[in-house]
Amino acid sequence: MPDTPAASTPVMTIDGPSGSGKGTISRIVAQRLGWHYLDSGALYRAIGVAAGWADLDLDDPGALVRCTFDTEIGFREQGDELRVVVNGHDATDELRMETAGAAASAIAAIPAVRAALKDRQRAFRKPPGLVADGRDMGTVIFPDAGCKVFLTASADERADRRYKQLKDKGVSVTLDGLLREILARDARDANRAVAPLRPAEDAVCIDTTGLGIDPVVECVLALVPGYG
Ligand code: C5P
């Protein structure tokens, strides 16, 4: 990466599977540090939703790559929430659905889609710093990040967390169904040829099974040089 002001801006990457807590932890860590935040999964979900609106075939990589270039994605803070605006529509609620996650996971396996999203993700690196969460933040998008974290949790606990989150939002789901979908998505994300889900060699791995949010946040913040 060239030595630009962006390249000297500190980055913390927080990768992990669905339901590992990375979204919640990353947002809090970014707030505590006063850094920007990138939810890279929302970009893949947004492309999935836009492809659905356009009735595109998830087996047509050419159409999906065009859709990736054509889709406008914006983030808007609303109280404690980060709203996602896709082609001018607030798509936050639709993005949260497991169908959007599954579409995102299928689309994310297409190398040209990943390549098309690279620069968009790197553009979030602005002073004073960035916390970026996803699957390949530490391995591919920000390999030079000073702090890399990989969060895990048992599949049962991850399904349980997603279940509670979705229930709170009034979405009707079953725990069994969610567990099956999460396991299928994990397998696809971990086994794809390009940017598979795995910890960077220099990542600190934290198993959040049985842990509340606060201890994980403290553990992650303790990795930031000069914090505290
Ligand atoms: O993190 P989230 O569950 O929102 O991500 C949805 C899907 O997008 C993941 O299952 C994964 O396939 C894909 N994704 C990815 N690389 C990222 C972030 C998400 O492949 N950096």
Coordinates of N, CA and C and ligand atoms in Angstrom, one line a residue:
M1 N 0.9 -1.2 0.0 CA 0.0 0.0 0.0 C 0.9 1.3 0.0
P2 N 0.6 2.3 -0.8 CA 1.4 3.5 -0.9 C 1.4 4.2 0.5
D3 N 2.5 5.0 0.7 CA 2.5 5.7 2.0 C 1.8 7.0 1.9
T4 N 0.5 7.0 1.9 CA -0.4 8.1 1.8 C -0.9 8.5 3.2
P5 N -1.5 9.6 3.4 CA -2.1 9.9 4.7 C -3.0 8.8 5.2
A6 N -3.8 8.2 4.2 CA -4.7 7.2 4.6 C -3.9 6.0 5.1
A7 N -2.8 5.6 4.5 CA -2.1 4.5 4.9 C -1.5 4.7 6.3
S8 N -1.3 5.9 6.7 CA -0.7 6.1 8.1 C -1.8 6.2 9.1
T9 N -3.1 6.2 8.7 CA -4.2 6.3 9.6 C -4.4 4.9 10.3
P10 N -4.4 4.8 11.6 CA -4.5 3.5 12.3 C -5.8 2.8 12.0
V11 N -5.7 1.5 11.9 CA -6.9 0.6 11.6 C -6.9 -0.5 12.6
M12 N -8.1 -0.8 13.1 CA -8.3 -2.0 13.9 C -9.3 -2.9 13.1
T13 N -8.9 -4.1 12.8 CA -9.8 -5.0 12.1 C -10.4 -6.0 13.1
I14 N -11.7 -6.2 12.9 CA -12.4 -7.2 13.8 C -13.2 -8.2 12.9
D15 N -12.6 -9.3 12.7 CA -13.3 -10.3 11.8 C -13.9 -11.4 12.6
G16 N -14.8 -12.2 12.0 CA -15.3 -13.4 12.6 C -16.6 -13.8 12.0
P17 N -17.1 -14.9 12.3 CA -18.4 -15.4 11.7 C -19.6 -14.7 12.2
S18 N -20.7 -15.0 11.6 CA -22.0 -14.3 11.9 C -22.3 -14.6 13.4
G19 N -22.7 -13.6 14.1 CA -23.2 -13.8 15.5 C -22.0 -13.9 16.5
S20 N -20.8 -13.6 16.0 CA -19.7 -13.7 17.0 C -19.6 -12.4 17.8
G21 N -20.5 -11.4 17.5 CA -20.5 -10.2 18.3 C -19.7 -9.1 17.7
K22 N -19.1 -9.3 16.5 CA -18.2 -8.3 16.0 C -18.9 -7.0 15.7
G23 N -20.1 -7.0 15.2 CA -20.8 -5.7 14.9 C -21.0 -4.9 16.1
T24 N -21.5 -5.5 17.2 CA -21.8 -4.8 18.4 C -20.5 -4.3 19.0
I25 N -19.5 -5.2 19.1 CA -18.2 -4.8 19.7 C -17.5 -3.8 18.9
S26 N -17.5 -3.9 17.6 CA -16.8 -2.9 16.7 C -17.4 -1.5 16.9
R27 N -18.7 -1.4 16.9 CA -19.4 -0.1 17.0 C -19.0 0.5 18.4
I28 N -19.0 -0.2 19.5 CA -18.6 0.4 20.8 C -17.2 0.8 20.8
V29 N -16.3 -0.1 20.3 CA -14.9 0.2 20.3 C -14.6 1.5 19.4
A30 N -15.3 1.6 18.3 CA -15.1 2.7 17.4 C -15.5 4.0 18.2
Q31 N -16.7 3.9 18.9 CA -17.2 5.1 19.6 C -16.2 5.4 20.7
R32 N -15.7 4.4 21.5 CA -14.8 4.7 22.6 C -13.5 5.4 22.1
L33 N -13.0 4.9 20.9 CA -11.8 5.5 20.4 C -12.0 6.8 19.6
G34 N -13.3 7.1 19.3 CA -13.6 8.2 18.4 C -13.2 8.0 17.0
W35 N -13.2 6.7 16.6 CA -12.7 6.4 15.2 C -13.9 6.2 14.3
H36 N -13.7 6.1 13.0 CA -14.8 5.8 12.1 C -15.0 4.3 12.2
Y37 N -16.2 3.9 11.6 CA -16.5 2.4 11.7 C -17.0 2.0 10.3
L38 N -16.5 0.8 9.9 CA -16.9 0.2 8.6 C -17.6 -1.2 8.9
D39 N -18.8 -1.3 8.5 CA -19.5 -2.6 8.6 C -19.5 -3.2 7.2
S40 N -18.5 -3.9 6.9 CA -18.3 -4.4 5.5 C -19.4 -5.4 5.1
G41 N -19.9 -6.1 6.1 CA -21.0 -7.1 5.7 C -22.2 -6.3 5.2
A42 N -22.4 -5.1 5.7 CA -23.6 -4.3 5.2 C -23.4 -4.0 3.7
L43 N -22.2 -3.9 3.2 CA -22.0 -3.6 1.8 C -22.4 -4.8 1.0
Y44 N -21.9 -6.0 1.4 CA -22.3 -7.3 0.7 C -23.8 -7.5 0.8
R45 N -24.4 -7.2 2.0 CA -25.9 -7.4 2.1 C -26.6 -6.4 1.2
A46 N -26.1 -5.2 1.1 CA -26.7 -4.1 0.3 C -26.7 -4.6 -1.2
I47 N -25.6 -5.2 -1.6 CA -25.6 -5.6 -3.0 C -26.6 -6.8 -3.2
G48 N -26.7 -7.6 -2.2 CA -27.7 -8.7 -2.2 C -29.1 -8.2 -2.3
V49 N -29.4 -7.2 -1.5 CA -30.8 -6.6 -1.5 C -31.0 -5.9 -2.9
A50 N -30.1 -5.2 -3.3 CA -30.2 -4.4 -4.6 C -30.4 -5.5 -5.7
A51 N -29.7 -6.6 -5.7 CA -29.8 -7.6 -6.7 C -31.3 -8.2 -6.7
G52 N -31.8 -8.4 -5.4 CA -33.1 -8.9 -5.3 C -34.2 -7.9 -5.8
W53 N -34.0 -6.6 -5.6 CA -34.9 -5.6 -6.1 C -34.9 -5.6 -7.6
A54 N -33.7 -5.9 -8.2 CA -33.7 -5.9 -9.7 C -34.0 -7.3 -10.2
D55 N -34.3 -8.2 -9.3 CA -34.7 -9.5 -9.8 C -33.5 -10.2 -10.5
L56 N -32.3 -10.0 -10.0 CA -31.1 -10.6 -10.7 C -30.9 -12.0 -10.3
D57 N -30.4 -12.8 -11.1 CA -30.1 -14.2 -10.9 C -28.8 -14.3 -10.1
L58 N -28.8 -14.9 -8.9 CA -27.6 -15.0 -8.1 C -26.5 -15.9 -8.7
D59 N -26.9 -16.6 -9.8 CA -25.9 -17.4 -10.6 C -25.4 -16.7 -11.8
D60 N -25.6 -15.4 -11.9 CA -25.1 -14.6 -13.0 C -24.1 -13.6 -12.5
P61 N -22.8 -14.0 -12.5 CA -21.8 -13.1 -11.9 C -21.7 -11.8 -12.7
G62 N -21.8 -11.8 -14.0 CA -21.7 -10.5 -14.8 C -22.7 -9.5 -14.3
A63 N -23.9 -9.9 -14.1 CA -25.0 -9.0 -13.7 C -24.7 -8.5 -12.3
L64 N -24.2 -9.4 -11.4 CA -24.0 -9.1 -10.0 C -22.8 -8.1 -9.9
V65 N -21.8 -8.2 -10.8 CA -20.7 -7.3 -10.8 C -21.2 -5.9 -11.2
R66 N -22.0 -5.9 -12.3 CA -22.6 -4.6 -12.7 C -23.4 -4.0 -11.6
C67 N -24.1 -4.8 -10.9 CA -25.0 -4.3 -9.8 C -24.1 -3.7 -8.7
T68 N -22.9 -4.4 -8.5 CA -22.0 -3.9 -7.4 C -21.5 -2.5 -7.8
F69 N -21.2 -2.3 -9.0 CA -20.7 -0.9 -9.4 C -21.8 0.1 -9.4
D70 N -23.1 -0.3 -9.7 CA -24.2 0.6 -9.9 C -24.9 0.9 -8.5
T71 N -24.7 0.1 -7.5 CA -25.4 0.3 -6.3 C -24.8 1.4 -5.4
E72 N -25.6 2.4 -5.0 CA -25.1 3.4 -4.1 C -25.5 3.0 -2.7
I73 N -24.5 3.0 -1.8 CA -24.7 2.6 -0.4 C -24.2 3.7 0.5
G74 N -25.1 4.1 1.4 CA -24.7 5.2 2.3 C -25.0 4.7 3.7
F75 N -24.3 5.3 4.7 CA -24.6 5.0 6.1 C -25.0 6.3 6.8
R76 N -26.0 6.1 7.7 CA -26.5 7.3 8.4 C -26.6 7.0 9.9
E77 N -26.0 7.8 10.8 CA -26.2 7.6 12.2 C -27.6 8.0 12.6
Q78 N -28.3 7.2 13.4 CA -29.6 7.6 13.9 C -29.6 7.2 15.4
G79 N -29.4 8.1 16.3 CA -29.2 7.7 17.7 C -28.1 6.7 17.8
D80 N -28.4 5.5 18.4 CA -27.4 4.5 18.6 C -27.3 3.6 17.4
E81 N -28.2 3.8 16.4 CA -28.2 2.9 15.3 C -27.5 3.4 14.0
L82 N -27.0 2.5 13.2 CA -26.4 2.9 12.0 C -27.4 2.4 10.9
R83 N -28.0 3.4 10.2 CA -29.0 3.0 9.1 C -28.3 2.9 7.8
V84 N -28.7 2.0 7.0 CA -28.0 1.8 5.7 C -29.0 2.2 4.6
V85 N -28.5 3.1 3.7 CA -29.4 3.6 2.6 C -28.9 3.0 1.3
V86 N -29.7 2.3 0.6 CA -29.3 1.6 -0.6 C -30.1 2.2 -1.8
N87 N -29.4 2.8 -2.7 CA -30.0 3.5 -3.9 C -31.1 4.4 -3.4
G88 N -30.8 5.2 -2.3 CA -31.8 6.2 -1.8 C -32.9 5.7 -0.9
H89 N -32.9 4.3 -0.7 CA -34.0 3.8 0.2 C -33.3 3.3 1.5
D90 N -34.0 3.6 2.6 CA -33.5 3.0 3.9 C -33.8 1.5 3.9
A91 N -32.7 0.7 3.8 CA -32.9 -0.7 3.7 C -32.4 -1.5 4.9
T92 N -32.2 -0.7 6.0 CA -31.7 -1.3 7.2 C -32.4 -2.6 7.7
D93 N -33.7 -2.5 7.7 CA -34.5 -3.7 8.3 C -34.4 -4.9 7.3
E94 N -34.4 -4.6 6.0 CA -34.3 -5.7 5.1 C -32.9 -6.3 5.1
L95 N -31.9 -5.5 5.4 CA -30.6 -6.0 5.4 C -30.3 -7.0 6.5
R96 N -31.1 -6.8 7.6 CA -30.9 -7.6 8.8 C -31.4 -9.0 8.6
M97 N -32.3 -9.2 7.7 CA -32.9 -10.5 7.5 C -31.9 -11.6 7.1
E98 N -32.1 -12.8 7.5 CA -31.2 -13.9 7.2 C -31.2 -14.1 5.7
T99 N -32.3 -13.8 5.0 CA -32.3 -14.0 3.5 C -31.2 -13.0 2.9
A100 N -31.1 -11.8 3.4 CA -30.1 -10.9 2.9 C -28.7 -11.4 3.2
G101 N -28.5 -12.0 4.4 CA -27.2 -12.6 4.8 C -26.8 -13.7 3.8
A102 N -27.8 -14.6 3.5 CA -27.6 -15.7 2.6 C -27.2 -15.2 1.2
A103 N -28.0 -14.2 0.7 CA -27.7 -13.6 -0.6 C -26.3 -13.0 -0.6
A104 N -26.0 -12.3 0.5 CA -24.7 -11.6 0.6 C -23.6 -12.7 0.5
S105 N -23.8 -13.8 1.2 CA -22.8 -14.8 1.2 C -22.5 -15.4 -0.1
A106 N -23.6 -15.6 -0.9 CA -23.5 -16.2 -2.3 C -22.8 -15.2 -3.2
I107 N -23.1 -13.9 -3.1 CA -22.5 -12.9 -3.9 C -21.0 -12.7 -3.5
A108 N -20.8 -12.8 -2.2 CA -19.4 -12.5 -1.7 C -18.4 -13.6 -2.2
A109 N -18.9 -14.7 -2.7 CA -18.0 -15.7 -3.2 C -17.5 -15.4 -4.6
I110 N -18.0 -14.4 -5.2 CA -17.6 -14.0 -6.6 C -16.4 -13.1 -6.6
P111 N -15.3 -13.5 -7.0 CA -14.0 -12.7 -6.9 C -14.2 -11.3 -7.5
A112 N -14.9 -11.1 -8.6 CA -15.0 -9.8 -9.2 C -15.8 -8.9 -8.4
V113 N -16.8 -9.4 -7.6 CA -17.6 -8.6 -6.7 C -16.7 -8.1 -5.6
R114 N -15.9 -9.0 -5.0 CA -15.0 -8.6 -3.9 C -14.0 -7.6 -4.4
A115 N -13.5 -7.8 -5.6 CA -12.5 -6.8 -6.2 C -13.2 -5.4 -6.3
A116 N -14.4 -5.4 -6.8 CA -15.1 -4.2 -7.0 C -15.4 -3.4 -5.7
L117 N -15.4 -4.1 -4.6 CA -15.7 -3.5 -3.3 C -14.4 -3.1 -2.6
K118 N -13.3 -3.5 -3.1 CA -12.0 -3.2 -2.3 C -11.8 -1.7 -2.0
D119 N -11.8 -0.9 -3.1 CA -11.5 0.5 -2.9 C -12.5 1.2 -2.1
R120 N -13.8 0.8 -2.3 CA -14.9 1.4 -1.5 C -14.6 1.2 0.0
Q121 N -14.1 0.0 0.3 CA -13.9 -0.3 1.8 C -12.7 0.5 2.3
R122 N -11.6 0.5 1.4 CA -10.4 1.2 1.9 C -10.6 2.7 2.0
A123 N -11.6 3.3 1.3 CA -11.9 4.7 1.4 C -12.5 5.1 2.8
F124 N -12.9 4.1 3.6 CA -13.3 4.4 4.9 C -12.2 4.7 5.9
R125 N -11.0 4.5 5.4 CA -9.8 4.7 6.3 C -9.4 6.2 6.3
K126 N -9.9 6.9 7.3 CA -9.7 8.3 7.4 C -9.3 8.6 8.8
P127 N -8.5 9.7 9.0 CA -8.2 10.1 10.4 C -9.4 10.4 11.2
P128 N -9.4 10.2 12.5 CA -8.3 9.7 13.3 C -8.0 8.2 13.3
G129 N -8.9 7.4 12.7 CA -8.7 6.0 12.7 C -10.0 5.3 12.3
L130 N -9.8 3.9 12.1 CA -11.0 3.2 11.6 C -11.0 1.8 12.3
V131 N -12.3 1.4 12.7 CA -12.5 0.1 13.1 C -13.3 -0.6 12.0
A132 N -12.8 -1.7 11.5 CA -13.5 -2.3 10.3 C -13.9 -3.7 10.7
D133 N -15.1 -4.1 10.5 CA -15.5 -5.5 10.8 C -16.0 -6.2 9.6
G134 N -15.7 -7.5 9.6 CA -16.1 -8.3 8.4 C -15.5 -9.7 8.5
R135 N -15.1 -10.2 7.3 CA -14.5 -11.6 7.3 C -13.1 -11.5 6.8
D136 N -12.7 -10.5 6.0 CA -11.4 -10.5 5.4 C -10.7 -9.1 5.7
M137 N -11.1 -8.4 6.7 CA -10.6 -7.1 7.0 C -9.1 -7.2 7.3
G138 N -8.7 -8.1 8.1 CA -7.3 -8.3 8.5 C -6.5 -9.0 7.5
T139 N -7.1 -9.9 6.7 CA -6.3 -10.7 5.8 C -6.1 -10.0 4.4
V140 N -7.2 -9.3 3.9 CA -7.1 -8.8 2.5 C -7.3 -7.3 2.4
I141 N -8.2 -6.7 3.1 CA -8.5 -5.3 2.9 C -7.5 -4.4 3.6
F142 N -7.2 -4.7 4.9 CA -6.3 -3.9 5.6 C -5.2 -4.8 6.2
P143 N -4.4 -5.4 5.4 CA -3.4 -6.4 5.9 C -2.4 -5.7 6.8
D144 N -2.2 -4.3 6.6 CA -1.2 -3.6 7.4 C -1.8 -3.0 8.7
A145 N -3.1 -3.4 9.1 CA -3.7 -2.9 10.3 C -2.8 -3.2 11.5
G146 N -2.7 -2.2 12.4 CA -1.9 -2.3 13.6 C -2.5 -3.3 14.6
C147 N -3.8 -3.4 14.6 CA -4.5 -4.3 15.6 C -5.5 -5.2 14.8
K148 N -5.4 -6.5 15.0 CA -6.3 -7.4 14.4 C -6.9 -8.3 15.4
V149 N -8.2 -8.4 15.3 CA -8.9 -9.3 16.3 C -9.8 -10.3 15.5
F150 N -9.9 -11.5 16.0 CA -10.8 -12.5 15.4 C -11.7 -13.0 16.5
L151 N -13.0 -12.7 16.3 CA -13.9 -13.1 17.4 C -14.6 -14.4 17.0
T152 N -14.8 -15.3 17.9 CA -15.6 -16.5 17.6 C -16.5 -16.7 18.8
A153 N -17.4 -17.7 18.6 CA -18.3 -18.1 19.7 C -18.9 -19.4 19.2
S154 N -19.4 -20.3 20.1 CA -20.0 -21.5 19.6 C -21.2 -21.2 18.7
A155 N -21.4 -22.2 17.8 CA -22.5 -22.0 16.8 C -23.9 -21.8 17.6
D156 N -24.1 -22.6 18.6 CA -25.3 -22.5 19.4 C -25.5 -21.1 19.9
E157 N -24.4 -20.6 20.5 CA -24.6 -19.3 21.1 C -24.8 -18.2 20.1
R158 N -24.1 -18.3 18.9 CA -24.3 -17.3 17.9 C -25.7 -17.4 17.3
A159 N -26.3 -18.6 17.2 CA -27.7 -18.7 16.7 C -28.6 -18.0 17.8
D160 N -28.3 -18.3 19.0 CA -29.1 -17.7 20.1 C -29.1 -16.2 20.1
R161 N -27.9 -15.6 19.9 CA -27.8 -14.2 19.9 C -28.6 -13.6 18.7
R162 N -28.4 -14.2 17.5 CA -29.2 -13.7 16.4 C -30.7 -13.8 16.6
Y163 N -31.1 -14.9 17.2 CA -32.5 -15.2 17.5 C -33.0 -14.0 18.4
K164 N -32.3 -13.7 19.4 CA -32.8 -12.6 20.3 C -32.8 -11.3 19.6
Q165 N -31.8 -11.0 18.8 CA -31.7 -9.7 18.0 C -32.9 -9.6 17.1
L166 N -33.2 -10.7 16.4 CA -34.3 -10.6 15.4 C -35.6 -10.6 16.1
K167 N -35.8 -11.3 17.2 CA -37.0 -11.3 18.0 C -37.3 -9.9 18.4
D168 N -36.2 -9.2 19.0 CA -36.3 -7.8 19.5 C -36.8 -6.9 18.4
K169 N -36.5 -7.2 17.1 CA -36.9 -6.4 16.0 C -38.2 -6.8 15.5
G170 N -38.8 -7.8 16.1 CA -40.2 -8.3 15.7 C -40.1 -9.2 14.5
V171 N -39.0 -9.8 14.2 CA -38.9 -10.7 13.0 C -39.2 -12.1 13.5
S172 N -40.0 -12.8 12.8 CA -40.4 -14.1 13.2 C -39.4 -15.2 12.6
V173 N -38.7 -15.8 13.5 CA -37.7 -16.9 13.1 C -37.7 -18.0 14.1
T174 N -37.1 -19.2 13.7 CA -37.0 -20.2 14.7 C -35.5 -20.4 15.0
L175 N -35.2 -20.9 16.2 CA -33.8 -21.0 16.6 C -33.2 -22.1 15.8
D176 N -33.9 -23.2 15.5 CA -33.3 -24.3 14.7 C -33.0 -23.9 13.3
G177 N -34.0 -23.1 12.7 CA -33.8 -22.6 11.4 C -32.6 -21.7 11.3
L178 N -32.4 -20.8 12.3 CA -31.3 -19.9 12.3 C -30.0 -20.6 12.4
L179 N -30.0 -21.6 13.3 CA -28.7 -22.4 13.5 C -28.3 -23.1 12.2
R180 N -29.3 -23.6 11.5 CA -29.0 -24.3 10.2 C -28.4 -23.2 9.2
E181 N -29.1 -22.0 9.1 CA -28.7 -21.0 8.2 C -27.2 -20.5 8.5
I182 N -27.0 -20.4 9.8 CA -25.7 -19.9 10.2 C -24.6 -20.9 9.9
L183 N -24.9 -22.1 10.1 CA -23.9 -23.2 9.8 C -23.6 -23.2 8.3
A184 N -24.7 -23.1 7.5 CA -24.5 -23.1 6.1 C -23.7 -21.9 5.6
R185 N -24.0 -20.8 6.2 CA -23.3 -19.6 5.8 C -21.8 -19.6 6.2
D186 N -21.5 -20.2 7.4 CA -20.2 -20.3 7.9 C -19.4 -21.2 6.9
A187 N -20.0 -22.3 6.5 CA -19.3 -23.3 5.7 C -19.0 -22.6 4.3
R188 N -20.0 -21.9 3.8 CA -19.7 -21.2 2.5 C -18.6 -20.2 2.6
D189 N -18.7 -19.4 3.7 CA -17.7 -18.3 3.9 C -16.3 -18.8 4.2
A190 N -16.2 -20.0 4.9 CA -14.9 -20.5 5.2 C -14.3 -21.3 4.1
N191 N -15.1 -21.8 3.2 CA -14.6 -22.7 2.1 C -14.5 -22.1 0.8
R192 N -14.9 -20.8 0.6 CA -14.8 -20.2 -0.7 C -13.3 -20.0 -1.1
A193 N -13.1 -19.9 -2.4 CA -11.7 -19.9 -2.9 C -11.0 -18.5 -2.6
V194 N -11.8 -17.5 -2.6 CA -11.2 -16.1 -2.5 C -11.6 -15.5 -1.1
A195 N -10.6 -15.0 -0.4 CA -10.8 -14.3 0.9 C -11.7 -15.2 1.8
P196 N -11.4 -16.4 2.1 CA -12.2 -17.2 3.0 C -12.1 -16.7 4.4
L197 N -13.2 -17.0 5.2 CA -13.2 -16.6 6.6 C -12.1 -17.3 7.3
R198 N -11.1 -16.6 7.8 CA -10.1 -17.2 8.7 C -9.3 -16.1 9.4
P199 N -8.8 -16.4 10.5 CA -8.0 -15.3 11.2 C -6.8 -14.9 10.5
A200 N -6.4 -13.7 10.5 CA -5.1 -13.3 10.0 C -4.0 -13.9 10.9
E201 N -2.8 -14.2 10.4 CA -1.8 -14.8 11.2 C -1.5 -14.0 12.4
D202 N -1.6 -12.7 12.3 CA -1.2 -11.8 13.4 C -2.4 -11.3 14.2
A203 N -3.6 -12.0 14.0 CA -4.8 -11.6 14.8 C -4.8 -12.2 16.2
V204 N -5.4 -11.5 17.1 CA -5.6 -12.0 18.4 C -7.0 -12.6 18.4
C205 N -7.1 -13.9 18.7 CA -8.4 -14.6 18.7 C -9.1 -14.6 20.0
I206 N -10.3 -14.2 20.1 CA -11.1 -14.1 21.3 C -12.4 -15.0 21.2
D207 N -12.5 -16.0 22.0 CA -13.7 -16.8 22.0 C -14.7 -16.1 23.0
T208 N -15.8 -15.6 22.4 CA -16.8 -14.8 23.3 C -17.9 -15.6 23.8
T209 N -17.8 -17.0 23.7 CA -18.9 -17.8 24.2 C -19.0 -17.6 25.7
G210 N -20.2 -17.3 26.2 CA -20.4 -17.1 27.6 C -20.0 -15.7 28.1
L211 N -19.4 -14.9 27.3 CA -18.9 -13.6 27.7 C -20.0 -12.5 27.4
G212 N -20.1 -11.5 28.3 CA -20.9 -10.4 28.0 C -20.2 -9.4 27.1
I213 N -20.8 -8.3 26.7 CA -20.2 -7.3 25.8 C -19.0 -6.6 26.4
D214 N -19.2 -6.2 27.7 CA -18.2 -5.3 28.3 C -16.8 -5.9 28.4
P215 N -16.7 -7.2 28.9 CA -15.3 -7.7 29.0 C -14.7 -7.9 27.6
V216 N -15.5 -8.1 26.6 CA -14.8 -8.3 25.2 C -14.4 -6.9 24.8
V217 N -15.2 -5.9 25.0 CA -14.8 -4.5 24.6 C -13.5 -4.1 25.3
E218 N -13.4 -4.4 26.6 CA -12.2 -4.0 27.3 C -11.0 -4.8 26.8
C219 N -11.2 -6.0 26.5 CA -10.1 -6.9 26.0 C -9.6 -6.3 24.6
V220 N -10.5 -5.9 23.8 CA -10.2 -5.4 22.5 C -9.5 -4.0 22.6
L221 N -10.0 -3.2 23.5 CA -9.4 -1.8 23.7 C -8.0 -1.9 24.2
A222 N -7.8 -3.0 25.0 CA -6.4 -3.1 25.6 C -5.4 -3.4 24.6
L223 N -5.8 -3.8 23.4 CA -4.8 -4.1 22.3 C -4.4 -2.8 21.6
V224 N -5.1 -1.7 21.8 CA -4.8 -0.5 21.1 C -3.6 0.2 21.8
P225 N -2.5 0.4 21.1 CA -1.3 1.0 21.7 C -1.7 2.4 22.2
G226 N -1.3 2.7 23.4 CA -1.5 4.0 24.0 C -2.9 4.3 24.5
Y227 N -3.9 3.3 24.4 CA -5.2 3.6 24.9 C -5.3 3.4 26.4
G228 N -6.0 4.2 27.0 CA -6.3 4.0 28.5 C -5.3 4.8 29.4
Ligands
C5P1 O1 -21.2 -9.7 8.6 P1 -22.4 -10.1 7.9 O2 -23.1 -11.3 8.5 O3 -23.3 -8.9 7.8 O4 -22.0 -10.5 6.4 C1 -22.9 -11.0 5.5 C2 -22.1 -11.9 4.5 O5 -21.3 -11.0 3.7 C3 -21.2 -12.9 5.1 O6 -21.8 -14.1 5.4 C4 -20.1 -13.0 4.1 O7 -20.4 -14.0 3.1 C5 -20.1 -11.7 3.4 N1 -18.9 -10.9 3.8 C6 -17.7 -11.1 3.3 N2 -16.7 -10.3 3.6 C7 -16.8 -9.3 4.5 C8 -18.0 -9.1 5.1 C9 -19.1 -9.9 4.8 O8 -17.6 -12.0 2.5 N3 -15.7 -8.6 4.7

